[in-house]
PDB file of C-alpha atoms in Angstrom:
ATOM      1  CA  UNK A 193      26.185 119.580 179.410  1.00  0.00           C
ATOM      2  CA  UNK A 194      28.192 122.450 178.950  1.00  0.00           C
ATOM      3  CA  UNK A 195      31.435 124.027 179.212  1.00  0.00           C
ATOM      4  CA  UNK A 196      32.539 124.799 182.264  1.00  0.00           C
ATOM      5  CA  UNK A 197      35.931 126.702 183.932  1.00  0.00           C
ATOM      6  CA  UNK A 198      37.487 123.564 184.554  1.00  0.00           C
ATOM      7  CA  UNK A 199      37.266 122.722 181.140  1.00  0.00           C
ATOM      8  CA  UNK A 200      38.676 126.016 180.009  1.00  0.00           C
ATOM      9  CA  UNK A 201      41.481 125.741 182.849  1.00  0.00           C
ATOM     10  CA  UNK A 202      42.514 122.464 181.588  1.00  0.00           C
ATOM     11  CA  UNK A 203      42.419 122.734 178.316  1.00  0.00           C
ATOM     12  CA  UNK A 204      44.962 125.867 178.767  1.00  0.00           C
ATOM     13  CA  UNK A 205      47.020 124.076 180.730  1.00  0.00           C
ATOM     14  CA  UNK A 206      46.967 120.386 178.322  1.00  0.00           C
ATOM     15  CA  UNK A 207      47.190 122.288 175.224  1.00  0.00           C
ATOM     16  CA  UNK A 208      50.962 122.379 174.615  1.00  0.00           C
ATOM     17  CA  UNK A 209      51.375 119.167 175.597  1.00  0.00           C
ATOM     18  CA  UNK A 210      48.632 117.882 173.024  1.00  0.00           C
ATOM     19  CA  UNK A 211      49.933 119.618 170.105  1.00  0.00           C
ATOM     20  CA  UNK A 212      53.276 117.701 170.792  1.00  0.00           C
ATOM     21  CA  UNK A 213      51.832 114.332 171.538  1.00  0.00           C
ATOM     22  CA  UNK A 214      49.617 114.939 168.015  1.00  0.00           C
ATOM     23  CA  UNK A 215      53.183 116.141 166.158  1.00  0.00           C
ATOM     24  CA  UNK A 216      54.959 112.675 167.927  1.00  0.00           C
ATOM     25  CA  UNK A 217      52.185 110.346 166.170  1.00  0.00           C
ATOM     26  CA  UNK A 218      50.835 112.373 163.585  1.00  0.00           C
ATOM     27  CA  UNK A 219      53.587 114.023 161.389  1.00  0.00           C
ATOM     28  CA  UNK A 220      54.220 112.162 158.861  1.00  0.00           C
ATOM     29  CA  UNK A 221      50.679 111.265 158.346  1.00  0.00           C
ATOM     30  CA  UNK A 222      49.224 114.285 158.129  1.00  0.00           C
ATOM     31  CA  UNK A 223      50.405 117.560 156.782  1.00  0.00           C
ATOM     32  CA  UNK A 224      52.391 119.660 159.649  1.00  0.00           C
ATOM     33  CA  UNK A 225      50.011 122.509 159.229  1.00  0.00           C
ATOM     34  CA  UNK A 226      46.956 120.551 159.237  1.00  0.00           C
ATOM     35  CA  UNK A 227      48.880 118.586 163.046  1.00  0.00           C
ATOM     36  CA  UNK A 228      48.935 122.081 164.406  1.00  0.00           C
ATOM     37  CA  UNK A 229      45.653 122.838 163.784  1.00  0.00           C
ATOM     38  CA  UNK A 230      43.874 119.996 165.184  1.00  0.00           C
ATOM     39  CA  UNK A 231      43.875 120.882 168.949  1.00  0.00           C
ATOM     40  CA  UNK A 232      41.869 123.648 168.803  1.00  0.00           C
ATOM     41  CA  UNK A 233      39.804 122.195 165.803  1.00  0.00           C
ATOM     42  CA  UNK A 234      38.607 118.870 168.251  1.00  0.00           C
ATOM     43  CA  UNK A 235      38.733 121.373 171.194  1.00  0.00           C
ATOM     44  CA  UNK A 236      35.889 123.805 169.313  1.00  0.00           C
ATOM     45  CA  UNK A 237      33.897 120.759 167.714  1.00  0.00           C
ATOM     46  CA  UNK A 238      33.824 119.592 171.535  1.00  0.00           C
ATOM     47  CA  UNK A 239      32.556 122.540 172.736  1.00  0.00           C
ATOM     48  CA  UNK A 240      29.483 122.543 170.332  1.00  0.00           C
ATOM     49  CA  UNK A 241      28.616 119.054 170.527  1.00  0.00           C
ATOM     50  CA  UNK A 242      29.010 118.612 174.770  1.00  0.00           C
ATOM     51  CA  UNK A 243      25.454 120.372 174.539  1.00  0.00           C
ATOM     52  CA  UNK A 244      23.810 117.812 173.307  1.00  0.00           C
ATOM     53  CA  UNK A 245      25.412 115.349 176.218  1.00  0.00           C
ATOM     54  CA  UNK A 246      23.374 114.198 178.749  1.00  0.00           C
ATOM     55  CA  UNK A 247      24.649 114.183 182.656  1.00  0.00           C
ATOM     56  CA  UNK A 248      25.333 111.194 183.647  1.00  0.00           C
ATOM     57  CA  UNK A 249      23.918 109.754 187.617  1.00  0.00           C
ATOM     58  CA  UNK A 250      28.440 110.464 188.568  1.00  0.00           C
ATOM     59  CA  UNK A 251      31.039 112.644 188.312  1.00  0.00           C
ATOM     60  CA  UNK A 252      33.176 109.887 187.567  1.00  0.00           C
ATOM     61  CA  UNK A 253      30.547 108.513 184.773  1.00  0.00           C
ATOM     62  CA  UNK A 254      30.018 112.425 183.526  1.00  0.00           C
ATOM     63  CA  UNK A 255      33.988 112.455 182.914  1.00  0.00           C
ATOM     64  CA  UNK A 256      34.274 109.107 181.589  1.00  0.00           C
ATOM     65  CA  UNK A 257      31.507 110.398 178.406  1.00  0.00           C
ATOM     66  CA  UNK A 258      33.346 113.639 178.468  1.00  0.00           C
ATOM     67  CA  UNK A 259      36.552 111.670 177.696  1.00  0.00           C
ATOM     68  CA  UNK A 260      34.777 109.682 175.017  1.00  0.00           C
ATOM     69  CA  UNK A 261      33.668 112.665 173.080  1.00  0.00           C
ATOM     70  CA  UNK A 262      36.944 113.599 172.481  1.00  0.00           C
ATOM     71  CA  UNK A 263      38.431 110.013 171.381  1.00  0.00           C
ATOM     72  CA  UNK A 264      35.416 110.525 168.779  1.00  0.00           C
ATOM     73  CA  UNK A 265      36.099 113.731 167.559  1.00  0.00           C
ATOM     74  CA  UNK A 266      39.528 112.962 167.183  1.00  0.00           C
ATOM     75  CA  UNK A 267      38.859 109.657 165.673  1.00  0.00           C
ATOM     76  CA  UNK A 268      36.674 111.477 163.107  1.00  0.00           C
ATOM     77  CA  UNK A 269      38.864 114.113 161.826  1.00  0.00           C
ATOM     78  CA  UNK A 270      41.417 111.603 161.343  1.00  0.00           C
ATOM     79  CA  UNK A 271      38.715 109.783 158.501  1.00  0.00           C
ATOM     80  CA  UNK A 272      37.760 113.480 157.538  1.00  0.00           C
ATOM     81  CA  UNK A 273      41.337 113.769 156.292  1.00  0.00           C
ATOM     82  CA  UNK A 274      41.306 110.554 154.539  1.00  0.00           C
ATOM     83  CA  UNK A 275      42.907 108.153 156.923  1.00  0.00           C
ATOM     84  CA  UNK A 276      41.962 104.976 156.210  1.00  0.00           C
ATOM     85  CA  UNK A 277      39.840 103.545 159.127  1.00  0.00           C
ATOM     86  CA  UNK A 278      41.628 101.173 160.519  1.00  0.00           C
ATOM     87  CA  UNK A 279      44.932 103.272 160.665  1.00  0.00           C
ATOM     88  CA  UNK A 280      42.649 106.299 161.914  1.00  0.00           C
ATOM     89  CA  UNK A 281      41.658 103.578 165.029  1.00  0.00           C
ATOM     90  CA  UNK A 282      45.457 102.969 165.558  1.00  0.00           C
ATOM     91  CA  UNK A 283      46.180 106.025 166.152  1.00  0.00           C
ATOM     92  CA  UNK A 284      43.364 107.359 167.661  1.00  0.00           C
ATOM     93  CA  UNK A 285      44.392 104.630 170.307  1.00  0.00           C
ATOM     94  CA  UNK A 286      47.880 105.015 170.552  1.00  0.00           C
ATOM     95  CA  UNK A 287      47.210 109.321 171.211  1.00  0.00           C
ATOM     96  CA  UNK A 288      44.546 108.250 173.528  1.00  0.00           C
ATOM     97  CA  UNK A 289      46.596 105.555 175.668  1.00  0.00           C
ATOM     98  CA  UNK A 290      49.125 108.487 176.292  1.00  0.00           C
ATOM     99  CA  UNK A 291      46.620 110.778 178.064  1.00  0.00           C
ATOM    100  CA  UNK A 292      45.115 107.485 179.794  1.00  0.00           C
ATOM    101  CA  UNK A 293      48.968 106.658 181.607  1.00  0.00           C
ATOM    102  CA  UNK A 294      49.152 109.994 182.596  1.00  0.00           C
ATOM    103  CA  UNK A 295      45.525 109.832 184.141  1.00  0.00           C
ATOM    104  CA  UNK A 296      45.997 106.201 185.707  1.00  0.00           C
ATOM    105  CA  UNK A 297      49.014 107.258 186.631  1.00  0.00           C
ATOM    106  CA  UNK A 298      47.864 109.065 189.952  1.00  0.00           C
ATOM    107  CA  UNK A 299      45.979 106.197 190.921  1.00  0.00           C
ATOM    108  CA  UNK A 300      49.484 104.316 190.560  1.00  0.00           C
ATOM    109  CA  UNK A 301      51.490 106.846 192.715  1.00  0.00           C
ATOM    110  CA  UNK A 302      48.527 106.490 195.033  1.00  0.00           C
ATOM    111  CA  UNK A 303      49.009 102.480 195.407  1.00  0.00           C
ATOM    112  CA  UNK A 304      52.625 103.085 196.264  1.00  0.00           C
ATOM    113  CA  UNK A 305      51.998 103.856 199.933  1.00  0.00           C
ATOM    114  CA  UNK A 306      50.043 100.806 200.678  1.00  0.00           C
ATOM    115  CA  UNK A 307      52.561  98.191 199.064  1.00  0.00           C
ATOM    116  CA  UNK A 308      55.324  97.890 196.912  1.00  0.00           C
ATOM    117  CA  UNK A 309      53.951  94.517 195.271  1.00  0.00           C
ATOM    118  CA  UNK A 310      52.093  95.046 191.902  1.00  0.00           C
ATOM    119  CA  UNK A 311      49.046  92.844 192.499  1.00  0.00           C
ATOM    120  CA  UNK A 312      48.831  94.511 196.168  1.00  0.00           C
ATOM    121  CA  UNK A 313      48.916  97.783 194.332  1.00  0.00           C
ATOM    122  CA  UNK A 314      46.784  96.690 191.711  1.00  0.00           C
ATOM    123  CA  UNK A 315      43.783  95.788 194.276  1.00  0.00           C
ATOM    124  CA  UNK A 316      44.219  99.036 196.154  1.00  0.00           C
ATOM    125  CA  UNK A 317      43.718 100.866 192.672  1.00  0.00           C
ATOM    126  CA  UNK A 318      40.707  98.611 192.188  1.00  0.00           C
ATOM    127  CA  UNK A 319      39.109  98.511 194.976  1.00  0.00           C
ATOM    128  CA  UNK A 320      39.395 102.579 195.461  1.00  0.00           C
ATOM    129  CA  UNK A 321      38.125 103.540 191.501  1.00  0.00           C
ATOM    130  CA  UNK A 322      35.105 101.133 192.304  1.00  0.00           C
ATOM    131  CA  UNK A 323      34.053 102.431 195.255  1.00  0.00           C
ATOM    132  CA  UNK A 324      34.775 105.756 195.402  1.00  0.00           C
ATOM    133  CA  UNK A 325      35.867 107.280 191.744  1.00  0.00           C
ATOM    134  CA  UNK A 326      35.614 107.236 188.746  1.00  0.00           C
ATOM    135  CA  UNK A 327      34.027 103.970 188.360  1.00  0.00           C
ATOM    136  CA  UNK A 328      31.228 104.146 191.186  1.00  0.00           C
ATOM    137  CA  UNK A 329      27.323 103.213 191.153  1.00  0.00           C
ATOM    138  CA  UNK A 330      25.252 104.197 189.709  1.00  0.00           C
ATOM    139  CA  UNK A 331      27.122 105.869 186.872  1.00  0.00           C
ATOM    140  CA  UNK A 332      28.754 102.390 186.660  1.00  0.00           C
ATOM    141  CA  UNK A 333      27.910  99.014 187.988  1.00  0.00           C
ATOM    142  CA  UNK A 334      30.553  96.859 188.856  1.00  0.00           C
ATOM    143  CA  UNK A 335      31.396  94.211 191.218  1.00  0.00           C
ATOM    144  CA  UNK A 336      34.385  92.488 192.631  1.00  0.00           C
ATOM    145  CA  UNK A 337      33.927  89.002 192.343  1.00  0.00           C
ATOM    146  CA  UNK A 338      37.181  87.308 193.849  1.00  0.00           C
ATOM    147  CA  UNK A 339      40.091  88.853 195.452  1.00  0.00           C
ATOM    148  CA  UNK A 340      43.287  86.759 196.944  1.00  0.00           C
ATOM    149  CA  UNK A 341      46.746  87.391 197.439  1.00  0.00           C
ATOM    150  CA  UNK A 342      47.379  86.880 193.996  1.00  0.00           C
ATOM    151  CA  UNK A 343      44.823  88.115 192.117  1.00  0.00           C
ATOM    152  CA  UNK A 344      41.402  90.455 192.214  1.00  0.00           C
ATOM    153  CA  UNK A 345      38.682  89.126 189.620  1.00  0.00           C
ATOM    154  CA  UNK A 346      35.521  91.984 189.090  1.00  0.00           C
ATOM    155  CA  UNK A 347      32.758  92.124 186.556  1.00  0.00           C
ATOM    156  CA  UNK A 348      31.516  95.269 184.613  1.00  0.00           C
ATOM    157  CA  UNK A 349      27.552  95.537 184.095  1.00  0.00           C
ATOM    158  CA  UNK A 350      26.760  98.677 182.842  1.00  0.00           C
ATOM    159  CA  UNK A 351      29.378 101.136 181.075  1.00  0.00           C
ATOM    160  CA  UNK A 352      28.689 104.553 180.423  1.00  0.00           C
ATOM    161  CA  UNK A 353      31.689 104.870 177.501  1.00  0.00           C
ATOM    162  CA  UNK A 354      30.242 101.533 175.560  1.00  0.00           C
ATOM    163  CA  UNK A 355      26.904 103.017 175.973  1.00  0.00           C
ATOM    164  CA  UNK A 356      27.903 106.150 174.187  1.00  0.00           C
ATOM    165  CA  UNK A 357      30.205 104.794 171.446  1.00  0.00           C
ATOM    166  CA  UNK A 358      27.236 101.993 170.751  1.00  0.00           C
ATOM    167  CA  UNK A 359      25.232 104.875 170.225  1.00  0.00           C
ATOM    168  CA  UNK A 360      27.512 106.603 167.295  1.00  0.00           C
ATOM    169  CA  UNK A 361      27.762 103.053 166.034  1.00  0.00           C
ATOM    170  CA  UNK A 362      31.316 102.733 166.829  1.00  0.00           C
ATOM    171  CA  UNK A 363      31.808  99.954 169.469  1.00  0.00           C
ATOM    172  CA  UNK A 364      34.865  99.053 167.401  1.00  0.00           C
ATOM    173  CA  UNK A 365      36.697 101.859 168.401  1.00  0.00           C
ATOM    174  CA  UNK A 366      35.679 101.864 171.967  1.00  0.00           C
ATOM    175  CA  UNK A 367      36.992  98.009 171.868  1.00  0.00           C
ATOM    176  CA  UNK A 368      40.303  98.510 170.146  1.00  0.00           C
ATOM    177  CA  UNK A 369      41.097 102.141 171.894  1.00  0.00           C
ATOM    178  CA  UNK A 370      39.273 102.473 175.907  1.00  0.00           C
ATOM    179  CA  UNK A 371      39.232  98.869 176.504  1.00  0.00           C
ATOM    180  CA  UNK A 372      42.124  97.292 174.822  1.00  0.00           C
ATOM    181  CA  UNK A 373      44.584  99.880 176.678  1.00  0.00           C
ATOM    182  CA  UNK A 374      43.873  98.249 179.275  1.00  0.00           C
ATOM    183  CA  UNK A 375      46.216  94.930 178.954  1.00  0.00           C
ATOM    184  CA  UNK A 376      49.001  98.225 177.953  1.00  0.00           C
ATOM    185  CA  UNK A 377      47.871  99.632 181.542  1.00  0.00           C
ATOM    186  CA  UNK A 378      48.280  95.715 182.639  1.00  0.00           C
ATOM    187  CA  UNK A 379      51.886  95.526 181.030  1.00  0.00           C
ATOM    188  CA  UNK A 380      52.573  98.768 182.805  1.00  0.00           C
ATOM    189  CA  UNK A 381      51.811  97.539 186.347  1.00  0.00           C
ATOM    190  CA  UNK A 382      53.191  94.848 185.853  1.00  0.00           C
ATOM    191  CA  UNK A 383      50.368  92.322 186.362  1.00  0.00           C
ATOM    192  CA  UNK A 384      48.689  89.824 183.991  1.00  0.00           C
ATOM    193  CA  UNK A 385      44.794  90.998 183.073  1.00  0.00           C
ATOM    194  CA  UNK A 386      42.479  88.129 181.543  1.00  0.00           C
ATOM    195  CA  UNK A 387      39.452  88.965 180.171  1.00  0.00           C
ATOM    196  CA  UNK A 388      36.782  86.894 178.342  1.00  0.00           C
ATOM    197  CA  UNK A 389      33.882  88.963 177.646  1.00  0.00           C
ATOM    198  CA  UNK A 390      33.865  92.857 177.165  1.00  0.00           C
ATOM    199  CA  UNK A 391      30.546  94.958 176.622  1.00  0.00           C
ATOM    200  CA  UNK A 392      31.905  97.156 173.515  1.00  0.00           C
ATOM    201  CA  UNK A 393      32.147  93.626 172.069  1.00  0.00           C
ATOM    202  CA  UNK A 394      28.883  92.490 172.448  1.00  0.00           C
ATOM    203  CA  UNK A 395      29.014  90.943 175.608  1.00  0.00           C
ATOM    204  CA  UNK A 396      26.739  91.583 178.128  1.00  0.00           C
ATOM    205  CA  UNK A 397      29.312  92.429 180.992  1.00  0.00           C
ATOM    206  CA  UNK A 398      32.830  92.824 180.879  1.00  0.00           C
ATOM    207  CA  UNK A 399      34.753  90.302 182.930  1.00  0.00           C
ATOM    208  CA  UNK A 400      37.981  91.433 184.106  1.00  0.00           C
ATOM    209  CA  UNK A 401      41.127  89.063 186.135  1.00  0.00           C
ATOM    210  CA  UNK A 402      43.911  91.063 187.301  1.00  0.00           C
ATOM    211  CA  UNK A 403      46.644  88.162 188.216  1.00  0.00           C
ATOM    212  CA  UNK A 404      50.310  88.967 189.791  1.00  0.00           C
ATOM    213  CA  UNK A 405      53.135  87.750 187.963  1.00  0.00           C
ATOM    214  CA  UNK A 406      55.622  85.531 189.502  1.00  0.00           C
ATOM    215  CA  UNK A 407      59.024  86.975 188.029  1.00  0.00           C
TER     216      UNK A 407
END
């Protein structure tokens, strides 16, 4: 793959905003110097390594391995500066569940005009990211499995950003950063997730319960 305006456009536009998100989590950790560097740093080492990415069958699946690039790089110049690795996972998740409530966040704002009731919401946002973006076949393969008025139950079968962090050997950071934000994103909308089996940890699907609350 390669760079493209978007990217460019974006990144002008995010950059700010990432340098203080990395100075919110990261002083203190790292020198302040070394903070304000390491936007443009993970933002050149993305540039050279997206080459070697292949597209993926969707646009939603392409930006789902774009985003998991980055959570690498970042990840890795967090051990490249000697943090140990399971701090360097901590807060490679904590920096990456900021950007992911902003992104989710539209789908949220979305769900608003439908219903007012979290697990109505929570279906809408479901059902719409399955079907349509960023979660549709064949880049992904998913499939709602139950769906009531007080919960909607779907399964994961194939997942682009396991795929790729299994490949760098790193399934541990796709488990404890992409798919453990999800019971934050859970919290968030206010809705209960379950979930017995996940592919980054082994599994062979990802089984995921979304269940309203009834406070």
């Amino acid at each position: 793959m390669k760079i493209t305006v978007a990217d460019k456009l974006t990144y002008l536009f995010v950059k700010r905003s990432v340098k203080k998100i990395f100075c919110k989590k990261l002083s203190g950790k790292l020198p302040g110097s070394t903070v304000l560097k390491l936007p443009e740093e993970i933002w050149n080492e993305y540039k050279i390594r997206l080459t070697g990415l292949e597209k993926k069958e969707t646009f939603g699946a392409t930006l789902m391995v774009r985003l998991s690039l980055l959570t690498l790089i970042l990840y890795e110049k967090l051990i490249s500066e000697n943090i140990e690795k399971q701090e360097a996972i901590r807060l490679t998740s904590e920096i990456t569940w900021l950007f992911y409530d902003k992104l989710t966040g539209v789908f949220w704002i979305f769900t608003w005009l439908f219903s007012r009731k979290p697990i109505e919401r929570v279906k809408k946002a479901i059902s719409f990211s399955i079907r349509y973006f960023p979660y549709n076949s064949p880049g992904y393969e998913m499939e709602i499995i139950n769906m009531n008025d007080n919960e909607i139950s779907h399964n994961v079968y194939k997942c682009p950003a396991a795929e790729f962090f299994k490949e760098h050997k790193l399934s541990e950071l796709c488990a404890k950063t992409w798919c453990d934000l999800d019971y934050s994103l859970a919290d968030k909308w206010n809705v209960k997730l379950e979930r017995d089996k996940t592919i980054a940890k082994g599994d062979e699907l990802c089984t995921f319960r979304f269940i309203g609350k009834n406070d």
